[in-house]
mmCIF file of C-alpha atoms (C1' of nucleotides) in Angstrom:
data_model
loop_
_atom_site.group_PDB
_atom_site.id
_atom_site.type_symbol
_atom_site.label_atom_id
_atom_site.label_comp_id
_atom_site.label_asym_id
_atom_site.label_seq_id
_atom_site.Cartn_x
_atom_site.Cartn_y
_atom_site.Cartn_z
ATOM 1 C CA MET H 29 -32.388 34.944 -19.191
ATOM 2 C CA PRO H 30 -28.845 35.649 -19.597
ATOM 3 C CA GLU H 31 -27.771 39.507 -19.625
ATOM 4 C CA LEU H 32 -25.069 40.646 -19.241
ATOM 5 C CA PRO H 33 -23.990 39.502 -16.383
ATOM 6 C CA GLU H 34 -24.317 35.444 -16.729
ATOM 7 C CA VAL H 35 -22.358 36.180 -20.711
ATOM 8 C CA GLU H 36 -19.499 38.508 -18.828
ATOM 9 C CA THR H 37 -20.362 34.919 -15.897
ATOM 10 C CA VAL H 38 -19.778 32.221 -18.839
ATOM 11 C CA ARG H 39 -17.318 34.667 -20.314
ATOM 12 C CA LEU H 40 -14.951 34.829 -17.460
ATOM 13 C CA ASP H 41 -15.655 30.470 -16.788
ATOM 14 C CA LEU H 42 -14.248 30.329 -20.910
ATOM 15 C CA VAL H 43 -11.095 32.718 -20.209
ATOM 16 C CA ARG H 44 -10.424 29.793 -17.351
ATOM 17 C CA ASP H 45 -10.904 26.730 -19.232
ATOM 18 C CA VAL H 46 -11.290 26.796 -22.830
ATOM 19 C CA VAL H 47 -8.224 29.721 -23.918
ATOM 20 C CA GLY H 48 -5.602 28.054 -25.438
ATOM 21 C CA ARG H 49 -7.288 24.722 -26.124
ATOM 22 C CA THR H 50 -7.970 23.313 -29.746
ATOM 23 C CA ILE H 51 -10.934 22.797 -31.249
ATOM 24 C CA VAL H 52 -9.994 19.200 -32.338
ATOM 25 C CA ALA H 53 -13.913 18.350 -34.200
ATOM 26 C CA ALA H 54 -17.344 19.973 -34.162
ATOM 27 C CA ASP H 55 -20.221 18.562 -34.327
ATOM 28 C CA VAL H 56 -24.127 20.341 -35.383
ATOM 29 C CA THR H 57 -26.892 17.990 -33.941
ATOM 30 C CA GLY H 58 -29.390 20.838 -33.986
ATOM 31 C CA ARG H 59 -32.087 22.355 -37.052
ATOM 32 C CA ARG H 60 -32.032 26.044 -35.819
ATOM 33 C CA THR H 61 -28.571 26.845 -33.799
ATOM 34 C CA VAL H 62 -26.800 27.441 -36.638
ATOM 35 C CA ARG H 63 -28.343 28.921 -39.183
ATOM 36 C CA ARG H 64 -26.625 32.050 -40.653
ATOM 37 C CA GLN H 65 -24.567 29.432 -42.270
ATOM 38 C CA ASP H 66 -24.935 25.951 -43.941
ATOM 39 C CA PRO H 67 -23.547 24.375 -41.195
ATOM 40 C CA ALA H 68 -20.386 22.033 -42.864
ATOM 41 C CA ALA H 69 -19.061 24.552 -43.678
ATOM 42 C CA PHE H 70 -19.328 26.205 -39.587
ATOM 43 C CA THR H 71 -17.606 22.267 -38.236
ATOM 44 C CA ALA H 72 -15.092 22.993 -41.262
ATOM 45 C CA ALA H 73 -14.182 26.616 -40.042
ATOM 46 C CA LEU H 74 -14.161 25.374 -36.298
ATOM 47 C CA ALA H 75 -11.582 21.916 -37.012
ATOM 48 C CA SER H 76 -8.146 22.258 -35.940
ATOM 49 C CA ARG H 77 -8.425 26.373 -34.849
ATOM 50 C CA ARG H 78 -6.911 26.966 -31.485
ATOM 51 C CA VAL H 79 -9.055 29.331 -29.416
ATOM 52 C CA GLU H 80 -7.130 32.459 -28.466
ATOM 53 C CA SER H 81 -9.289 34.735 -26.149
ATOM 54 C CA VAL H 82 -12.758 35.617 -25.248
ATOM 55 C CA GLY H 83 -14.776 39.093 -25.402
ATOM 56 C CA ARG H 84 -18.044 40.328 -25.037
ATOM 57 C CA HIS H 85 -20.367 43.227 -26.520
ATOM 58 C CA GLY H 86 -23.510 42.710 -24.766
ATOM 59 C CA LYS H 87 -25.860 39.541 -24.565
ATOM 60 C CA TYR H 88 -23.002 38.756 -27.015
ATOM 61 C CA LEU H 89 -20.204 36.188 -27.026
ATOM 62 C CA PHE H 90 -16.606 36.142 -29.609
ATOM 63 C CA ALA H 91 -13.965 33.194 -29.322
ATOM 64 C CA ARG H 92 -11.344 34.472 -31.573
ATOM 65 C CA LEU H 93 -9.810 32.213 -32.955
ATOM 66 C CA ASP H 94 -6.236 31.589 -34.737
ATOM 67 C CA ASP H 95 -6.922 32.034 -37.901
ATOM 68 C CA ALA H 96 -8.634 35.467 -36.672
ATOM 69 C CA SER H 97 -12.141 34.206 -37.690
ATOM 70 C CA ALA H 98 -13.947 34.407 -34.795
ATOM 71 C CA LEU H 99 -17.571 31.980 -32.984
ATOM 72 C CA VAL H 100 -20.009 34.119 -32.144
ATOM 73 C CA ALA H 101 -22.237 33.385 -29.281
ATOM 74 C CA HIS H 102 -25.873 34.642 -28.107
ATOM 75 C CA LEU H 103 -27.936 32.467 -25.214
ATOM 76 C CA ARG H 104 -31.115 34.263 -25.847
ATOM 77 C CA MET H 105 -33.337 32.398 -24.005
ATOM 78 C CA SER H 106 -32.614 29.085 -22.401
ATOM 79 C CA GLY H 107 -28.424 28.838 -24.402
ATOM 80 C CA SER H 108 -26.126 27.153 -22.505
ATOM 81 C CA LEU H 109 -22.444 26.416 -22.160
ATOM 82 C CA GLN H 110 -21.178 23.835 -20.482
ATOM 83 C CA LEU H 111 -17.657 22.166 -20.460
ATOM 84 C CA VAL H 112 -17.804 18.182 -19.732
ATOM 85 C CA ALA H 113 -14.981 17.060 -18.683
ATOM 86 C CA GLY H 114 -14.662 13.711 -20.368
ATOM 87 C CA GLY H 115 -16.680 14.806 -22.724
ATOM 88 C CA ALA H 116 -16.876 11.651 -25.889
ATOM 89 C CA GLY H 117 -17.994 9.106 -22.135
ATOM 90 C CA VAL H 118 -20.773 11.791 -20.673
ATOM 91 C CA GLY H 119 -24.547 10.924 -22.644
ATOM 92 C CA ARG H 120 -25.365 14.710 -24.003
ATOM 93 C CA GLU H 121 -28.188 16.221 -21.984
ATOM 94 C CA PRO H 122 -31.648 16.632 -24.122
ATOM 95 C CA HIS H 123 -31.057 19.164 -26.148
ATOM 96 C CA THR H 124 -27.715 19.625 -27.473
ATOM 97 C CA HIS H 125 -27.520 21.058 -30.251
ATOM 98 C CA VAL H 126 -23.521 21.496 -31.134
ATOM 99 C CA VAL H 127 -20.780 19.583 -29.339
ATOM 100 C CA LEU H 128 -16.587 20.848 -29.891
ATOM 101 C CA ALA H 129 -14.799 18.555 -28.801
ATOM 102 C CA LEU H 130 -11.691 19.559 -27.502
ATOM 103 C CA ASP H 131 -7.962 18.590 -27.127
ATOM 104 C CA ASP H 132 -7.801 17.978 -23.692
ATOM 105 C CA GLY H 133 -10.314 15.388 -24.350
ATOM 106 C CA SER H 134 -13.105 17.285 -22.590
ATOM 107 C CA GLU H 135 -16.316 18.511 -25.161
ATOM 108 C CA LEU H 136 -17.516 22.442 -25.094
ATOM 109 C CA ARG H 137 -21.436 21.693 -25.716
ATOM 110 C CA PHE H 138 -24.513 24.520 -26.403
ATOM 111 C CA VAL H 139 -27.756 23.092 -24.959
ATOM 112 C CA ASP H 140 -31.116 25.237 -25.860
ATOM 113 C CA PRO H 141 -34.224 24.488 -25.146
ATOM 114 C CA ARG H 142 -36.147 26.910 -26.928
ATOM 115 C CA THR H 143 -33.566 26.858 -30.286
ATOM 116 C CA PHE H 144 -33.327 30.788 -29.990
ATOM 117 C CA GLY H 145 -29.661 30.354 -29.212
ATOM 118 C CA GLU H 146 -27.471 31.115 -32.047
ATOM 119 C CA LEU H 147 -23.618 30.062 -33.201
ATOM 120 C CA PHE H 148 -21.558 31.550 -36.589
ATOM 121 C CA VAL H 149 -18.313 31.531 -37.536
ATOM 122 C CA THR H 150 -17.278 34.884 -38.682
ATOM 123 C CA ALA H 151 -14.015 36.140 -40.530
ATOM 124 C CA ASP H 152 -15.234 39.699 -41.041
ATOM 125 C CA VAL H 153 -13.419 40.788 -37.854
ATOM 126 C CA ALA H 154 -12.055 43.884 -37.291
ATOM 127 C CA PRO H 155 -8.234 44.217 -36.405
ATOM 128 C CA ASP H 156 -9.274 44.296 -32.428
ATOM 129 C CA GLY H 157 -10.788 41.067 -32.895
ATOM 130 C CA ARG H 158 -14.232 42.809 -32.291
ATOM 131 C CA PRO H 159 -17.054 40.530 -35.350
ATOM 132 C CA HIS H 160 -18.692 43.150 -37.733
ATOM 133 C CA ALA H 161 -21.853 40.996 -37.452
ATOM 134 C CA LEU H 162 -22.144 42.955 -33.923
ATOM 135 C CA ALA H 163 -21.392 46.643 -34.986
ATOM 136 C CA ALA H 164 -25.133 48.077 -34.517
ATOM 137 C CA LEU H 165 -24.793 47.148 -31.022
ATOM 138 C CA GLY H 166 -24.575 50.247 -28.104
ATOM 139 C CA VAL H 167 -22.689 50.917 -24.646
ATOM 140 C CA ASP H 168 -21.637 48.355 -23.308
ATOM 141 C CA PRO H 169 -21.203 49.798 -19.492
ATOM 142 C CA LEU H 170 -18.751 47.544 -18.072
ATOM 143 C CA LEU H 171 -16.839 47.482 -21.109
ATOM 144 C CA ASP H 172 -16.650 51.357 -22.355
ATOM 145 C CA PRO H 173 -17.626 54.797 -19.776
ATOM 146 C CA LEU H 174 -20.563 54.764 -19.499
ATOM 147 C CA ASP H 175 -21.726 58.638 -17.428
ATOM 148 C CA ALA H 176 -23.906 60.788 -16.695
ATOM 149 C CA SER H 177 -24.043 62.714 -20.776
ATOM 150 C CA ILE H 178 -23.821 59.790 -22.079
ATOM 151 C CA VAL H 179 -27.550 58.350 -20.782
ATOM 152 C CA ARG H 180 -28.052 62.515 -21.316
ATOM 153 C CA GLU H 181 -27.574 62.004 -24.958
ATOM 154 C CA LEU H 182 -29.490 58.425 -25.082
ATOM 155 C CA VAL H 183 -32.360 59.555 -23.508
ATOM 156 C CA GLY H 184 -32.379 62.896 -25.025
ATOM 157 C CA ARG H 185 -32.442 60.893 -28.797
ATOM 158 C CA ARG H 186 -35.728 59.105 -28.395
ATOM 159 C CA ARG H 187 -39.508 59.084 -26.967
ATOM 160 C CA THR H 188 -40.401 56.573 -25.210
ATOM 161 C CA ALA H 189 -41.019 54.520 -21.933
ATOM 162 C CA LEU H 190 -36.583 54.698 -19.475
ATOM 163 C CA LYS H 191 -37.635 50.566 -19.427
ATOM 164 C CA ALA H 192 -37.853 50.708 -24.174
ATOM 165 C CA MET H 193 -35.325 52.062 -23.538
ATOM 166 C CA LEU H 194 -32.867 49.639 -21.462
ATOM 167 C CA LEU H 195 -34.080 47.280 -23.639
ATOM 168 C CA ASP H 196 -32.469 48.853 -26.860
ATOM 169 C CA GLN H 197 -29.278 46.966 -27.507
ATOM 170 C CA ARG H 198 -28.148 49.799 -29.924
ATOM 171 C CA ALA H 199 -28.896 52.466 -26.470
ATOM 172 C CA ILE H 200 -27.240 50.036 -24.515
ATOM 173 C CA ALA H 201 -25.883 46.698 -24.908
ATOM 174 C CA GLY H 202 -26.353 43.888 -22.717
ATOM 175 C CA VAL H 203 -29.769 44.838 -20.363
ATOM 176 C CA GLY H 204 -32.764 42.341 -20.593
ATOM 177 C CA ASN H 205 -35.775 42.149 -18.459
ATOM 178 C CA ILE H 206 -34.582 41.263 -14.695
ATOM 179 C CA TYR H 207 -31.679 44.114 -14.528
ATOM 180 C CA GLY H 208 -33.825 46.467 -16.232
ATOM 181 C CA ASP H 209 -36.345 45.966 -13.339
ATOM 182 C CA GLU H 210 -33.911 46.535 -10.894
ATOM 183 C CA ILE H 211 -31.966 49.561 -12.813
ATOM 184 C CA CYS H 212 -35.058 51.373 -12.415
ATOM 185 C CA PHE H 213 -35.491 50.739 -8.813
ATOM 186 C CA ARG H 214 -31.732 51.414 -7.905
ATOM 187 C CA ALA H 215 -32.658 54.803 -9.656
ATOM 188 C CA ARG H 216 -35.550 55.488 -8.708
ATOM 189 C CA LEU H 217 -37.521 56.097 -11.151
ATOM 190 C CA ARG H 218 -40.558 54.309 -12.509
ATOM 191 C CA PRO H 219 -39.280 51.908 -16.302
ATOM 192 C CA ASP H 220 -42.628 53.712 -17.515
ATOM 193 C CA ARG H 221 -41.434 57.047 -17.338
ATOM 194 C CA ARG H 222 -40.835 59.375 -20.797
ATOM 195 C CA THR H 223 -37.260 60.181 -21.868
ATOM 196 C CA GLU H 224 -37.885 62.926 -22.541
ATOM 197 C CA SER H 225 -39.094 63.446 -18.506
ATOM 198 C CA VAL H 226 -35.383 62.506 -17.670
ATOM 199 C CA SER H 227 -33.573 65.163 -15.673
ATOM 200 C CA ALA H 228 -29.879 65.431 -15.899
ATOM 201 C CA GLY H 229 -29.854 64.242 -12.329
ATOM 202 C CA GLU H 230 -31.787 60.948 -13.082
ATOM 203 C CA ALA H 231 -29.777 60.769 -15.613
ATOM 204 C CA SER H 232 -26.738 60.983 -13.906
ATOM 205 C CA ARG H 233 -28.663 58.351 -11.387
ATOM 206 C CA LEU H 234 -29.469 56.016 -14.092
ATOM 207 C CA ALA H 235 -26.114 55.495 -15.521
ATOM 208 C CA GLY H 236 -24.429 54.682 -11.989
ATOM 209 C CA ALA H 237 -27.213 52.687 -11.480
ATOM 210 C CA VAL H 238 -26.726 50.571 -14.793
ATOM 211 C CA VAL H 239 -22.963 50.564 -14.182
ATOM 212 C CA ASP H 240 -23.897 49.450 -10.124
ATOM 213 C CA VAL H 241 -26.597 46.743 -10.303
ATOM 214 C CA LEU H 242 -24.750 44.882 -13.594
ATOM 215 C CA THR H 243 -20.793 44.918 -11.696
ATOM 216 C CA GLU H 244 -22.627 43.686 -8.743
ATOM 217 C CA ALA H 245 -24.824 41.541 -10.580
ATOM 218 C CA VAL H 246 -21.947 39.729 -12.212
ATOM 219 C CA ALA H 247 -19.467 40.195 -8.795
ATOM 220 C CA ALA H 248 -23.192 37.429 -8.316
ATOM 221 C CA ARG H 249 -22.347 35.034 -11.011
ATOM 222 C CA GLY H 250 -25.835 36.115 -12.608
ATOM 223 C CA SER H 251 -29.259 35.877 -11.770
ATOM 224 C CA THR H 252 -30.712 31.542 -12.384
ATOM 225 C CA LEU H 253 -34.869 32.210 -12.105
ATOM 226 C CA ARG H 254 -36.988 29.011 -10.688
ATOM 227 C CA ASP H 255 -37.655 27.969 -13.685
ATOM 228 C CA ALA H 256 -34.122 29.858 -15.074
ATOM 229 C CA ARG H 257 -31.759 27.402 -17.715
ATOM 230 C CA TYR H 258 -28.870 29.787 -17.122
ATOM 231 C CA ARG H 259 -25.495 28.079 -15.190
ATOM 232 C CA ASP H 260 -22.141 29.018 -15.802
ATOM 233 C CA LEU H 261 -19.405 26.779 -17.212
ATOM 234 C CA ARG H 262 -19.408 24.359 -15.013
ATOM 235 C CA GLY H 263 -23.095 23.892 -14.348
ATOM 236 C CA GLY H 264 -23.511 25.814 -11.483
ATOM 237 C CA HIS H 265 -25.998 28.665 -10.963
ATOM 238 C CA GLY H 266 -26.144 32.532 -9.726
ATOM 239 C CA GLU H 267 -26.357 33.984 -6.415
ATOM 240 C CA TYR H 268 -27.724 37.469 -7.808
ATOM 241 C CA GLN H 269 -31.602 36.009 -7.720
ATOM 242 C CA HIS H 270 -31.311 36.736 -3.693
ATOM 243 C CA ARG H 271 -31.147 40.076 -4.479
ATOM 244 C CA HIS H 272 -33.264 41.738 -6.655
ATOM 245 C CA ALA H 273 -36.080 44.089 -4.668
ATOM 246 C CA VAL H 274 -38.207 44.283 -7.803
ATOM 247 C CA TYR H 275 -38.496 41.975 -10.641
ATOM 248 C CA GLY H 276 -40.596 38.639 -9.814
ATOM 249 C CA ARG H 277 -41.715 40.078 -6.178
ATOM 250 C CA ALA H 278 -45.583 41.633 -7.832
ATOM 251 C CA GLY H 279 -47.854 41.996 -4.236
ATOM 252 C CA GLU H 280 -44.078 41.797 -1.829
ATOM 253 C CA PRO H 281 -42.033 44.652 0.139
ATOM 254 C CA CYS H 282 -40.632 47.014 -1.935
ATOM 255 C CA PRO H 283 -36.917 46.411 0.588
ATOM 256 C CA ARG H 284 -36.399 49.868 0.697
ATOM 257 C CA CYS H 285 -40.068 51.389 2.006
ATOM 258 C CA GLY H 286 -42.031 48.428 2.445
ATOM 259 C CA ARG H 287 -44.949 48.881 0.153
ATOM 260 C CA ALA H 288 -45.930 46.198 -2.234
ATOM 261 C CA VAL H 289 -44.494 45.889 -5.231
ATOM 262 C CA GLU H 290 -46.401 45.362 -8.193
ATOM 263 C CA ARG H 291 -45.800 45.070 -11.639
ATOM 264 C CA VAL H 292 -46.899 46.915 -15.350
ATOM 265 C CA ARG H 293 -46.877 45.883 -18.806
ATOM 266 C CA ILE H 294 -44.070 48.115 -20.541
ATOM 267 C CA ALA H 295 -43.287 48.328 -24.401
ATOM 268 C CA GLY H 296 -45.239 43.915 -24.373
ATOM 269 C CA ARG H 297 -42.834 42.723 -21.204
ATOM 270 C CA SER H 298 -43.956 42.438 -17.124
ATOM 271 C CA SER H 299 -42.337 45.367 -15.242
ATOM 272 C CA PHE H 300 -42.211 45.538 -11.382
ATOM 273 C CA LEU H 301 -41.673 48.107 -9.162
ATOM 274 C CA CYS H 302 -42.063 50.581 -6.126
ATOM 275 C CA PRO H 303 -44.957 52.728 -6.570
ATOM 276 C CA ALA H 304 -43.865 54.292 -3.601
ATOM 277 C CA CYS H 305 -40.065 54.695 -3.960
ATOM 278 C CA GLN H 306 -40.000 55.276 -8.755
ATOM 279 C CA ARG H 307 -40.851 58.320 -9.914
ATOM 280 C "C1'" DC U 7 -40.483 58.165 -35.176
ATOM 281 C "C1'" DG U 8 -42.915 54.584 -31.830
ATOM 282 C "C1'" DC U 9 -45.522 51.075 -30.249
ATOM 283 C "C1'" DA U 10 -47.682 47.088 -30.298
ATOM 284 C "C1'" DT U 11 -48.233 42.647 -32.151
ATOM 285 C "C1'" DA U 12 -46.755 38.325 -34.162
ATOM 286 C "C1'" DT U 13 -42.659 34.976 -34.648
ATOM 287 C "C1'" DC U 14 -39.845 31.333 -33.648
ATOM 288 C "C1'" DC U 15 -39.579 26.997 -29.219
ATOM 289 C "C1'" DT U 16 -40.815 24.264 -24.663
ATOM 290 C "C1'" DG U 17 -40.743 23.752 -19.747
ATOM 291 C "C1'" DA U 18 -42.674 25.834 -15.578
ATOM 292 C "C1'" DC U 19 -47.413 27.092 -13.804
ATOM 293 C "C1'" DT U 20 -52.195 27.482 -14.114
ATOM 294 C "C1'" DG U 21 -57.093 26.523 -13.655
ATOM 295 C "C1'" DC U 22 -60.333 22.630 -13.956
ATOM 296 C "C1'" DT Z 18 -54.011 12.884 -11.178
ATOM 297 C "C1'" DG Z 19 -55.007 14.779 -15.806
ATOM 298 C "C1'" DC Z 20 -55.033 17.356 -19.792
ATOM 299 C "C1'" DA Z 21 -55.563 22.003 -21.537
ATOM 300 C "C1'" DG Z 22 -54.416 26.747 -22.548
ATOM 301 C "C1'" DT Z 23 -51.353 30.440 -20.745
ATOM 302 C "C1'" DC Z 24 -47.003 32.534 -19.823
ATOM 303 C "C1'" DA Z 25 -42.038 33.183 -20.133
ATOM 304 C "C1'" DG Z 26 -39.085 36.232 -22.746
ATOM 305 C "C1'" DG Z 27 -33.770 37.784 -27.277
ATOM 306 C "C1'" DA Z 28 -33.960 39.855 -30.725
ATOM 307 C "C1'" DT Z 29 -36.247 40.807 -35.304
ATOM 308 C "C1'" DA Z 30 -39.670 41.328 -39.050
ATOM 309 C "C1'" DT Z 31 -44.077 44.159 -39.901
ATOM 310 C "C1'" DG Z 32 -48.240 46.877 -39.488
ATOM 311 C "C1'" DC Z 33 -50.253 50.925 -37.753
#
DNA sequence: CGCATATCCTGACTGC
DNA sequence: TGCAGTCAGGATATGC
């Protein structure tokens, strides 16, 4: 569901279509989406604010506003941001929880069937515009250098399954279940490999796989699964799902060697792997 | 510390 | 065809 590539795709769309716009009014209709603060404070903080820029760290988006505060968004499982031209006259789809009216008559809507997603406004922002609420996040592989030495250090600091480390946002920010499996496949490492057994050469492969898989997925505008809710800002879908080597492909032939892809459970999550290619 | 489990929630899918 | 049950997953909390 939305992981780093999907969130980055939305960020690029927001930079193109929303940066420079002013929020005329905010309307919170859902009960759970704005939960870190009083919805009235949320709407008051957004009224008349101009969007200066949009950043991302891991799976979090943050729009810097002209009073140096930031609107922070996390899509979680099923959230999406939809930009609707001529918004006020266009019916809201089900599960629309927050609507921001913009000064060009469009609406930026937060739609989220499962209501795990979250929006909040914070003035607790670093000079570079990063909200302090995101301070605990680890390395973002597309913003910060992620090389073999950093992966060696991350791997050396914990004793767990490789997949569990990849899903830990305090280590590497932005990887979720789908890309975690694709990264392990690319690195030719089993997702249930113990971190303490990863060699220097394998750490190097892993670092390359993280950056390469995520970069390719961004270029393909992310993955939209069959059941999935992920859509970009204009409702379009991604294309990277057609290039998944193992995720969701249990029983299908491995694209590298032809062996059947297996499904196992690691850290409470379904994981897909090729038992021949990944060691 | 690691790791499993439960929680939040809806919709898609499975099996009867 | 319909309906109940299961599963999906991001982050977080809790218990072992």
